[in-house]
Coordinates of C-alpha atoms in Angstrom, one line a residue:
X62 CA -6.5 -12.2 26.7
X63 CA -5.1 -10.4 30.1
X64 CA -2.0 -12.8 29.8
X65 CA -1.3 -11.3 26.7
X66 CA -0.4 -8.2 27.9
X67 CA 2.8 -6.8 29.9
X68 CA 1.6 -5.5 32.5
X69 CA 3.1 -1.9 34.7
X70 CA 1.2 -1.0 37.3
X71 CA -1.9 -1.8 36.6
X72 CA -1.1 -0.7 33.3
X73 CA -1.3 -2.4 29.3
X74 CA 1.5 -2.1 27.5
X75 CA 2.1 -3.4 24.2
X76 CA 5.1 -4.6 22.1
X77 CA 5.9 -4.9 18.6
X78 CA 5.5 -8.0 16.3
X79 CA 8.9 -8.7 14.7
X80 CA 10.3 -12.0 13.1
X81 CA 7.7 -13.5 14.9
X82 CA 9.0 -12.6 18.3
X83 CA 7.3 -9.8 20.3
X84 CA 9.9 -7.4 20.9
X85 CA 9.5 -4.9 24.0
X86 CA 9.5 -1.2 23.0
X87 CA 12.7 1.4 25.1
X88 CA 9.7 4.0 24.7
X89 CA 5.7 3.8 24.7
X90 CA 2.9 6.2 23.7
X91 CA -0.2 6.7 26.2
X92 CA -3.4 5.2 24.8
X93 CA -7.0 6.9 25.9
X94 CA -10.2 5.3 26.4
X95 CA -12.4 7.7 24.3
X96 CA -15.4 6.7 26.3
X97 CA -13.3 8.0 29.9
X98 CA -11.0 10.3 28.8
X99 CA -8.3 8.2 31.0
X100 CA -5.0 6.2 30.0
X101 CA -5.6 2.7 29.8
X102 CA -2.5 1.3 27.6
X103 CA 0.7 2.0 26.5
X104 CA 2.1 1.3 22.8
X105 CA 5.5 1.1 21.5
X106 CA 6.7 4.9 20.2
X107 CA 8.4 3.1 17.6
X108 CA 11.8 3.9 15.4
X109 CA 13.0 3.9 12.3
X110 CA 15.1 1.4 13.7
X111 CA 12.7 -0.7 14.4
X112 CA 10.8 -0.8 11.0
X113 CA 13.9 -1.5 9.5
X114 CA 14.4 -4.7 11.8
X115 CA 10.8 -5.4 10.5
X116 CA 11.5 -5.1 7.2
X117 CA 14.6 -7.0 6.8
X118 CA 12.7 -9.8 9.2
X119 CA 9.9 -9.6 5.8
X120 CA 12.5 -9.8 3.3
X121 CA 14.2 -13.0 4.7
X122 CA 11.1 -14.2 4.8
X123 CA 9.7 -13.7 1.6
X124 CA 11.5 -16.3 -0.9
X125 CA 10.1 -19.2 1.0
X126 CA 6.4 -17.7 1.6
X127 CA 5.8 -16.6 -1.9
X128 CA 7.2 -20.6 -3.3
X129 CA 4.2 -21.8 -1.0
X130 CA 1.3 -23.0 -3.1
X131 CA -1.7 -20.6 -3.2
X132 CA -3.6 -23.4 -1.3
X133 CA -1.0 -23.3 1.7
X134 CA -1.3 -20.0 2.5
X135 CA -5.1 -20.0 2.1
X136 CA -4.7 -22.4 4.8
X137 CA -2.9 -20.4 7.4
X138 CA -5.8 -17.2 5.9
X139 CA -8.3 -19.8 6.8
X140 CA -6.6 -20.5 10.3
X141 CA -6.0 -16.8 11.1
X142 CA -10.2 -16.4 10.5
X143 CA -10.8 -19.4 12.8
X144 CA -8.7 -17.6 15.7
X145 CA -10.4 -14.7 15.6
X146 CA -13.8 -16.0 15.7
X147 CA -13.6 -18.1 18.0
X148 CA -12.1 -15.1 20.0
X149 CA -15.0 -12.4 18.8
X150 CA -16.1 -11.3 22.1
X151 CA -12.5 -9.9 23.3
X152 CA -11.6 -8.3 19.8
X153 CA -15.0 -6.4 20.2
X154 CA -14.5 -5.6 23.4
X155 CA -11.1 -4.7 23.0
X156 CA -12.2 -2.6 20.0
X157 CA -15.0 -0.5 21.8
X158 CA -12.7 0.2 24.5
X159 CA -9.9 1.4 22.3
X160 CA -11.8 2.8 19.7
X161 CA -14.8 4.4 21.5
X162 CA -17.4 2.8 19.0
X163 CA -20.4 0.9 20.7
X164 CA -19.5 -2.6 21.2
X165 CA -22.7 -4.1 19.6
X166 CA -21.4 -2.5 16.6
X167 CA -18.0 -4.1 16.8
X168 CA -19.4 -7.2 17.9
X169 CA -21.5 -7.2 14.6
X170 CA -19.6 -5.1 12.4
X171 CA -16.2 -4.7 12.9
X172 CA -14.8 -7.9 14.1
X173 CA -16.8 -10.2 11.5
X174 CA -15.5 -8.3 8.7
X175 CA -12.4 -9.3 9.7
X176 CA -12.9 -12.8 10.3
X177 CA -14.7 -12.4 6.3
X178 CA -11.5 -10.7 4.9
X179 CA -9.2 -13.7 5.8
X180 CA -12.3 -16.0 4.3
X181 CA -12.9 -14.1 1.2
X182 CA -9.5 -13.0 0.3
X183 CA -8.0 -17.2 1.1
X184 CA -10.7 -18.0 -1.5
X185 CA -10.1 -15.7 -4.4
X186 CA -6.8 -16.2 -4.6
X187 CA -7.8 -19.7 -5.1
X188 CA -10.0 -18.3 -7.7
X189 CA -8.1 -16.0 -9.6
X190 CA -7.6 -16.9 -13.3
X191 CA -4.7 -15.2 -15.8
X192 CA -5.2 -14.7 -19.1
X193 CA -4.2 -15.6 -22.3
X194 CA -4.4 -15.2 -26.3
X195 CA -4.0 -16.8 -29.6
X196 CA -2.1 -14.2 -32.3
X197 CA -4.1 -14.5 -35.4
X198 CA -1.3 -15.1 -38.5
X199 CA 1.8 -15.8 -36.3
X200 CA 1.1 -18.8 -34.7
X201 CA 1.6 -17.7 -31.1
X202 CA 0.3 -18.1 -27.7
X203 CA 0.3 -15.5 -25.0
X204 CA -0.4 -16.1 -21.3
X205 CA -0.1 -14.1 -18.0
X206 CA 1.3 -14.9 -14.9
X207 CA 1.6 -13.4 -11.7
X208 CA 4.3 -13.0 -8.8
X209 CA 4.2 -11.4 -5.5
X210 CA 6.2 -8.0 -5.4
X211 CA 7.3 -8.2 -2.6
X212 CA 7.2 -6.3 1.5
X213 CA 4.1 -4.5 1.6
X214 CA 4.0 -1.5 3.6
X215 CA 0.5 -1.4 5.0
X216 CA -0.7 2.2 7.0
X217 CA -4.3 1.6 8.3
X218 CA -6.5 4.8 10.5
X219 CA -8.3 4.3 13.8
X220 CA -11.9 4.9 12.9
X221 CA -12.0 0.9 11.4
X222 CA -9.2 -0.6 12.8
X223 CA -9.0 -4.2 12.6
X224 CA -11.5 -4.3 9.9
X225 CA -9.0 -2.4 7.5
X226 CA -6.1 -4.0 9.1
X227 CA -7.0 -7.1 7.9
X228 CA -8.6 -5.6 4.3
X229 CA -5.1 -4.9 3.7
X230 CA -3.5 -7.7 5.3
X231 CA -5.3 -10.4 4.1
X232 CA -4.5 -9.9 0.2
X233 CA -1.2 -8.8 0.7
X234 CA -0.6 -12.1 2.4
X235 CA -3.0 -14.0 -0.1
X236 CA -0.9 -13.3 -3.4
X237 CA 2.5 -14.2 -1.5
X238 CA 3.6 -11.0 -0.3
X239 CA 5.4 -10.4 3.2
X240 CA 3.9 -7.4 5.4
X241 CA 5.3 -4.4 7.8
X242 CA 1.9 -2.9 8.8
X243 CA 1.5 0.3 11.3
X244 CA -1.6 0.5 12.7
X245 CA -3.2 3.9 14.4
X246 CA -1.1 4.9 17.3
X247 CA -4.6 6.0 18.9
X248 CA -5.9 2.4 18.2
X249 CA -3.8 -0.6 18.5
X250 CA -5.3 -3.2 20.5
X251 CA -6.8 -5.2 18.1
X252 CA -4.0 -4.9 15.9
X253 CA -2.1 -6.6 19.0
X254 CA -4.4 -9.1 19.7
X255 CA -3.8 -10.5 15.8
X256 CA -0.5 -10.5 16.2
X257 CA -0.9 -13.1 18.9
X258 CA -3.4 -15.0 16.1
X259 CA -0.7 -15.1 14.4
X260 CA 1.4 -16.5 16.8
X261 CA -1.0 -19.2 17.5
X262 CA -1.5 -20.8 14.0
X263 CA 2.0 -20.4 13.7
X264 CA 2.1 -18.2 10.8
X265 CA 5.9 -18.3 9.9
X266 CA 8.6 -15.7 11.3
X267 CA 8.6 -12.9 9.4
X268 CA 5.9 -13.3 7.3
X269 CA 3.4 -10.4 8.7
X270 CA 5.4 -8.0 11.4
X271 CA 3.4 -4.8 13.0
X272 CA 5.2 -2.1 14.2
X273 CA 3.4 0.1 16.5
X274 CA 3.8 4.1 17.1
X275 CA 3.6 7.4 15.3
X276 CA 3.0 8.6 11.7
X277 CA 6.3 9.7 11.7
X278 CA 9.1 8.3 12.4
X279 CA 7.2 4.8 11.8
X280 CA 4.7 5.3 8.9
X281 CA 7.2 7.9 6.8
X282 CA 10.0 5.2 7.4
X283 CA 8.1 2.5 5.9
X284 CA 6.5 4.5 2.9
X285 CA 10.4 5.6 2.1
X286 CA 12.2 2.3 3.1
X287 CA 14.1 1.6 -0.1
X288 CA 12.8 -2.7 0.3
X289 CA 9.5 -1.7 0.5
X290 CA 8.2 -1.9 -3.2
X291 CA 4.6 -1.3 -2.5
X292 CA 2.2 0.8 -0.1
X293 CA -1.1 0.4 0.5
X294 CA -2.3 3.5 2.8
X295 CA -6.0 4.3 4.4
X296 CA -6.2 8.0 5.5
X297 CA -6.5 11.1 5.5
X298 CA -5.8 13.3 2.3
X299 CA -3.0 15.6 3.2
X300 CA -1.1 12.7 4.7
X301 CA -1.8 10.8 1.3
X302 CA 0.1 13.9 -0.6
X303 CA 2.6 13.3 1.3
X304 CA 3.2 10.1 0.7
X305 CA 2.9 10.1 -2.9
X306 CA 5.5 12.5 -2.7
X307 CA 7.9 10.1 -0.4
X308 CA 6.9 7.4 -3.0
X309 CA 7.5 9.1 -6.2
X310 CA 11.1 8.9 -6.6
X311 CA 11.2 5.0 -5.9
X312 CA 8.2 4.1 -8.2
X313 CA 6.5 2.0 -5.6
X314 CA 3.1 0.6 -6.1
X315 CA 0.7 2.9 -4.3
X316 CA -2.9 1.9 -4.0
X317 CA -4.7 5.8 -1.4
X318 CA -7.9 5.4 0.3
X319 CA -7.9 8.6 1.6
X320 CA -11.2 11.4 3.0
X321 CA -14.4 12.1 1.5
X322 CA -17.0 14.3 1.9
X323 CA -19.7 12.6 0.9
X324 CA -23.2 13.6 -0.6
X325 CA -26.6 12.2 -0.5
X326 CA -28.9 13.6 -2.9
X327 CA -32.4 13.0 -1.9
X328 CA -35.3 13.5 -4.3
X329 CA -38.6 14.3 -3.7
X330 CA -40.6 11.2 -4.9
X331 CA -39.1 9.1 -1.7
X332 CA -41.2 7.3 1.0
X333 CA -39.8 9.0 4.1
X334 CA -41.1 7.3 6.7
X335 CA -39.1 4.1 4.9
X336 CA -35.8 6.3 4.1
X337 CA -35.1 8.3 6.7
X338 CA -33.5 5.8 9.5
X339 CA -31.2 4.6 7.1
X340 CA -30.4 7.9 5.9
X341 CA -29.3 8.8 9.5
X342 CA -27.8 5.7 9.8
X343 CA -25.6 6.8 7.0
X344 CA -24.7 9.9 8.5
X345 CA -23.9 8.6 12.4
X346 CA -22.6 5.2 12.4
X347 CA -19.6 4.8 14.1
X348 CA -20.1 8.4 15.6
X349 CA -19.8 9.7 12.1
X350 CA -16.4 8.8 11.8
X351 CA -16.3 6.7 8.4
X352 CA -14.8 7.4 5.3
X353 CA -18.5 6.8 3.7
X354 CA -20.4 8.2 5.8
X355 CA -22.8 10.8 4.1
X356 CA -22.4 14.5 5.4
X357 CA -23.7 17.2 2.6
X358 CA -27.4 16.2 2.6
X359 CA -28.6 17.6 -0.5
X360 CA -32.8 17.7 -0.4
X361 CA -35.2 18.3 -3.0
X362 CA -37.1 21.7 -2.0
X363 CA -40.5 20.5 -2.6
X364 CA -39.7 18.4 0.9
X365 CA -36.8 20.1 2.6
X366 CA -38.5 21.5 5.8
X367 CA -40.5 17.9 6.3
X368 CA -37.2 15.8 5.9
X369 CA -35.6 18.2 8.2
X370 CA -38.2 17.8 10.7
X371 CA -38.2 14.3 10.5
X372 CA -34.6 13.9 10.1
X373 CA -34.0 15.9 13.1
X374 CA -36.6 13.7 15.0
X375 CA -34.6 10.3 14.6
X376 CA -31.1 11.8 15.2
X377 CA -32.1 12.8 18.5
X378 CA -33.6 9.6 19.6
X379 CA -29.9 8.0 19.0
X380 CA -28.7 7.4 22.2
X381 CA -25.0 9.0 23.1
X382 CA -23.6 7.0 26.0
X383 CA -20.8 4.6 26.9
X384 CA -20.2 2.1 23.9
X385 CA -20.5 -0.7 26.4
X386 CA -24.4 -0.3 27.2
X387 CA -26.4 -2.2 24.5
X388 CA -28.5 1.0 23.9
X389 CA -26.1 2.9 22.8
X390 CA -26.4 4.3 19.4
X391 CA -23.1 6.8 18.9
X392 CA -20.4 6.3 21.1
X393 CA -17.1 8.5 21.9
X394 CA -15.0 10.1 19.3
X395 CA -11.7 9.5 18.8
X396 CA -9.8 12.1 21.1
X397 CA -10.0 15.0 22.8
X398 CA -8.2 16.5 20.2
X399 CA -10.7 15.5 17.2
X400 CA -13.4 16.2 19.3
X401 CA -12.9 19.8 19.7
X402 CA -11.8 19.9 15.8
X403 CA -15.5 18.5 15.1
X404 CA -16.6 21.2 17.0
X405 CA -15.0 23.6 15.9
X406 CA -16.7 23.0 12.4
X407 CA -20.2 23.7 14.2
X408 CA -18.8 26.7 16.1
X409 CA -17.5 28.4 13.1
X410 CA -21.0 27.5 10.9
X411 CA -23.3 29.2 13.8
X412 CA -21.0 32.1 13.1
X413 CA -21.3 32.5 9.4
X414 CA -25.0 32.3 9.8
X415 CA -26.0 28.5 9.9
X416 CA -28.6 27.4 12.2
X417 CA -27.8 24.4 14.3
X418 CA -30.9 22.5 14.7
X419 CA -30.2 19.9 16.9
X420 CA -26.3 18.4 18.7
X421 CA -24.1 20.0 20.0
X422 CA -24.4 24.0 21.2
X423 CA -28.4 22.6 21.3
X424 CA -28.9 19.5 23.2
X425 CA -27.5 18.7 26.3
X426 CA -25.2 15.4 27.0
X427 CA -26.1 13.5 30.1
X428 CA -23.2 11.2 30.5
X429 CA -23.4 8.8 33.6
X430 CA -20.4 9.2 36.5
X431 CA -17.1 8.0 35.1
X432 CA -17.6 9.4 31.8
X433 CA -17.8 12.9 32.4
X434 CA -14.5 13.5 30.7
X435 CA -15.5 11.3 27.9
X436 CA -15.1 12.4 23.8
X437 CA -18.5 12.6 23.2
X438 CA -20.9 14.4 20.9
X439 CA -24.4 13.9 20.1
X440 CA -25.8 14.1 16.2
X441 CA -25.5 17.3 15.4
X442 CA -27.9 19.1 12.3
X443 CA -26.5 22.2 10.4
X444 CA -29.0 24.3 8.0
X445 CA -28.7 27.7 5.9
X446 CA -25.4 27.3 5.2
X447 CA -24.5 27.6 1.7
X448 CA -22.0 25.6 -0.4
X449 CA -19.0 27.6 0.3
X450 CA -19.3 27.2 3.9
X451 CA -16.1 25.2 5.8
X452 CA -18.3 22.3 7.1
X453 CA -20.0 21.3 3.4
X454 CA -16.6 22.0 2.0
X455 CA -14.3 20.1 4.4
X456 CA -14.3 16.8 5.9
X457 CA -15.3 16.6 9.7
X458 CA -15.2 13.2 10.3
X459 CA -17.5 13.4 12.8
X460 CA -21.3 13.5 14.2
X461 CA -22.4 16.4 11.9
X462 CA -24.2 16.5 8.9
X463 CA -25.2 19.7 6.8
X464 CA -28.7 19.9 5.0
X465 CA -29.2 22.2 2.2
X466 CA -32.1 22.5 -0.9
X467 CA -32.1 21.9 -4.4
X468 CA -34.3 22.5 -7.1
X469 CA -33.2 20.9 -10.4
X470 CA -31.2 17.8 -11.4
X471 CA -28.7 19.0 -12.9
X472 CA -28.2 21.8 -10.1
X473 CA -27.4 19.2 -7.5
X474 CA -25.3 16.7 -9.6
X475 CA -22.9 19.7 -10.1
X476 CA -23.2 20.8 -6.3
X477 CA -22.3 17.3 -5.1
X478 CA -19.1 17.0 -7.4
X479 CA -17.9 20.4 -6.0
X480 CA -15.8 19.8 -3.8
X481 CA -11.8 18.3 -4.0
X482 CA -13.5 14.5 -2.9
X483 CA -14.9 12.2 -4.9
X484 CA -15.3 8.7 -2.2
X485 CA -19.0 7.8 -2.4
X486 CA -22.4 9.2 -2.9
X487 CA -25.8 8.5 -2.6
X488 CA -29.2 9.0 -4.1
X489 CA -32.8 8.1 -3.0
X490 CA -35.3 8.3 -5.7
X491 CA -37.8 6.1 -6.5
X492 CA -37.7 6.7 -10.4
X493 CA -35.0 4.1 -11.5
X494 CA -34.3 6.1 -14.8
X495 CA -33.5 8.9 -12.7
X496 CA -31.3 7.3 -10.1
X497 CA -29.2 5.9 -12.8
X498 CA -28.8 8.9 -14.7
X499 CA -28.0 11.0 -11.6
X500 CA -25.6 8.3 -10.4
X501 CA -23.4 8.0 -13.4
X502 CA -23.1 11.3 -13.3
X503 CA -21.4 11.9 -9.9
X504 CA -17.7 11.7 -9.4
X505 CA -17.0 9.3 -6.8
X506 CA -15.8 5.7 -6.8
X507 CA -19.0 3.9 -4.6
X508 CA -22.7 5.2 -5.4
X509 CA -25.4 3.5 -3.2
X510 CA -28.9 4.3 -4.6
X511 CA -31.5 4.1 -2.2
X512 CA -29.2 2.4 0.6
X513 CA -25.9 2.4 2.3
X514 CA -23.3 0.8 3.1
X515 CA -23.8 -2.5 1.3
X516 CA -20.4 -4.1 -0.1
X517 CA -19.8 -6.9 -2.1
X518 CA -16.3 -7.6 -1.9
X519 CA -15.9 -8.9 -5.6
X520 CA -16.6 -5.1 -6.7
X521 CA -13.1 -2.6 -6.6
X522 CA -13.3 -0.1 -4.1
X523 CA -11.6 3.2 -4.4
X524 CA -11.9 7.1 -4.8
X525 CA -12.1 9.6 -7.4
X526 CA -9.8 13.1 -7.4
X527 CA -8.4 13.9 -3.7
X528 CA -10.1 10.3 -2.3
X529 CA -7.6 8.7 -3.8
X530 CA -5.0 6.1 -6.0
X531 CA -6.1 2.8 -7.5
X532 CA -8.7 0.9 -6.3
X533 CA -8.6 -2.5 -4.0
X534 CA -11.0 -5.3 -3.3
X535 CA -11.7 -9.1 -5.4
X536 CA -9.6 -8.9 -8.3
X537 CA -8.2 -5.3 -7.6
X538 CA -6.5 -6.6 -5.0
X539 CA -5.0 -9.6 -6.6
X540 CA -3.6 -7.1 -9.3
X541 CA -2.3 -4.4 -7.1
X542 CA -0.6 -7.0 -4.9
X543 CA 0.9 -8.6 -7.8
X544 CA 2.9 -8.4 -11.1
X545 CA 1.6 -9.6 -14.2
X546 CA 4.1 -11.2 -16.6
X547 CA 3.1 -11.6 -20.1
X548 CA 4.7 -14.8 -21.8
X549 CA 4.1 -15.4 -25.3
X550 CA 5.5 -18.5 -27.2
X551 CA 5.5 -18.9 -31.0
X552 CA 4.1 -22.5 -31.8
X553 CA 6.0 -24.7 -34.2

């Protein structure tokens, strides 16, 4: 993968993917290794200019593309996959270094999702049925079609990156559609090394284009651009207000994954010693830094102070270190910049009164030489705080959790939908009835009950309130990246 890469002293530096031609940038971005602190790559800083090159590359395009039969462009879906699996090792690696996650978890996480998105998403569109319906009295048929709408404008974050690349991607591309996709300007490797996938199975010109750089000018000229009918955004909330804003006028289709601030309610009939590794698990994966990732702990009283202990027990046997040692449990955050955020959240809880059990301000990082300067934090545990505190309230997107009591049911189920998010929950409780009850009561679009993180693809996949718009994933997908047309006929 070194050829793929202009190189300046030493130095990475990336292009844009336009008309199927990489295009060399006038002006690049520096790109940190979280794990090191140091630049290691240099990314396009993008123009409006250029996304509009990328869009009129996707519009040409399109006509031809969306004719192909479903089949063909499962094919080049199918193609795309192969590439990238037969290429795992460098996309983890590649993501690890860029992103700061451990590379075990890329290498068994990230990257095979990826190479599943192109998989699942060539073989439901293969799948996909429309509908249709007799009129009783008139004689008449109805029956649905559908047709691609048209460039999609896909925005994806850093803490997943070529998983969600290609969660998008892969649909949009599926049902016909042409793609401009911006990637993270803090994480674009990956993103890069698909475009040269792309270039291999000769997916054709224009088709899928990825312009690199900033949220604005890139992303906010991408959302707005007038032959861009649809946008598919992962991110955070306030930039997901904004775009519905941009989007508004033009009544584009609009499908928001955006934060969450998730809570697990934890009753006090569980086996602990069976519960509590994935709970952490929930809350520290990925250094925290997923959109499910549980962070208000909500635990029955009757067993608060033995779950903390516990709790507190495993979190500090995750090893924090660099993401390219296969003991490594939570790597480095994103930035410096996020990382002092993060800890700012813990800063300002010891000062209203929380205790910080164990993390940071308590434990003590020992980094080995090279990675002093590193973005890392280890799992950090906040109790006494209340509900009205800043770090239950707001996401941290980070290695922190906050652990609080309950008494009764009904208490928690309105403490967990109290905040503005509504992403996922989830509940461990051995009584079934009560599970159930409690989970249909909680606002948020994904409820796991006793586990985490398993997702079946067929299922939609979206928030509630400030999580988010519309929901993606199986079928989802195949409607938001398409148009139904209703036909109806009256029979002689």
């Amino acid at each position: 993968f070194e050829a793929f890469f202009l190189l300046h002293n030493g130095m990475e530096i990336l292009q844009n993917y336009i008309g199927g031609q990489f295009v060399p940038a006038a002006a690049h971005i520096d790109s940190f290794n979280p794990s090191t602190g140091k630049v290691y790559a240099q990314i396009p800083n993008s123009t409006a200019e250029d996304v509009d090159a990328a869009v009129k590359a996707a519009t040409a395009a399109f006509p031809a593309w969306a004719r192909l039969t479903r089949q063909a462009r499962a094919n080049y879906l199918l193609a795309i996959a192969a590439d990238i699996e037969s290429n795992l090792e460098e996309f983890a690696l590649a993501e690890s270094k860029d992103q700061g996650k451990p590379v075990w978890l890329a290498r068994s996480v990230d990257i095979p999702r990826a190479v599943h998105n192109f998989r699942f998403f060539a073989g439901a569109v293969l799948h996909s049925v429309e509908k249709s319906s007799m009129i009783d009295g008139f004689n008449a048929v109805n029956y649905t079609t559908r047709t691609p709408v048209g460039v999609a404008g896909l925005i994806t974050p850093w803490n997943l990156p070529l998983y969600l690349l290609t969660w998008k991607i892969a649909p949009a591309l599926a049902t016909g559609n042409t793609v401009v996709a911006k990637p993270s300007e803090m994480t674009s490797m990956t993103a890069y090394l698909l475009c040269k996938t792309l270039d291999r199975v000769k997916l054709p010109a224009g088709v899928c284009n990825l312009v690199f750089g900033l949220g604005h000018p890139v992303g906010s000229a991408i959302v707005s651009h007038p032959d861009v009918p649809l946008v598919s955004f992962t991110g955070g909330t306030v930039t997901g207000r904004k775009i519905r804003e941009l989007t508004a006028p033009m009544h584009k289709k609009l499908s928001l994954e955006l934060g969450g601030k998730n809570p697990c309610i934890v009753f006090d009939d569980i086996d602990l010693e069976k519960s509590i590794p994935d709970i952490v698990r929930s809350c520290y994966t990925n250094q925290g830094e997923i959109c499910l990732c549980a962070s208000r702990l909500y635990v029955h009283r009757a067993i608060f102070d033995q779950f903390v202990e516990k709790f507190v027990a495993v979190a500090r046997s995750l090893k924090v270190g660099p993401p390219d040692q296969a003991d490594t449990k939570v790597g480095a955050l994103i930035s410096k910049e996020h990382l002092a955020k993060v800890r700012g959240y813990v800063e300002g809880a010891a000062k209203a009164g929380a205790k910080i059990v164990c993390g940071y301000t308590v434990d003590a990082l020992n980094l080995p030489a090279g990675h002093e300067e590193g973005y890392f934090m280890a799992p950090t545990v906040i109790v006494g705080a209340s509900d009205e505190f800043a770090c239950v309230r707001e996401e941290i997107f980070g290695p922190v959790v906050c652990i609080l009591p309950f008494d009764q049911e009904d208490e928690v189920v309105a403490r967990a939908n109290g905040t503005e998010y509504g992403l996922a929950a989830c509940v461990w409780c051995r009584d079934g009835a009560r599970a159930h009850r409690v989970a249909n009561q909680l606002l948020a679009g994904t409820v796991w009950i006793n586990c985490w993180m398993l997702r079946d693809l067929r299922m939609p996949f979206g928030g509630m309130k400030a999580s988010g718009t519309g929901r993606e994933s199986g079928e989802d997908s195949i409607d938001f990246y398409t148009e139904a047309r209703v036909i109806c006929q009256k029979l002689d």
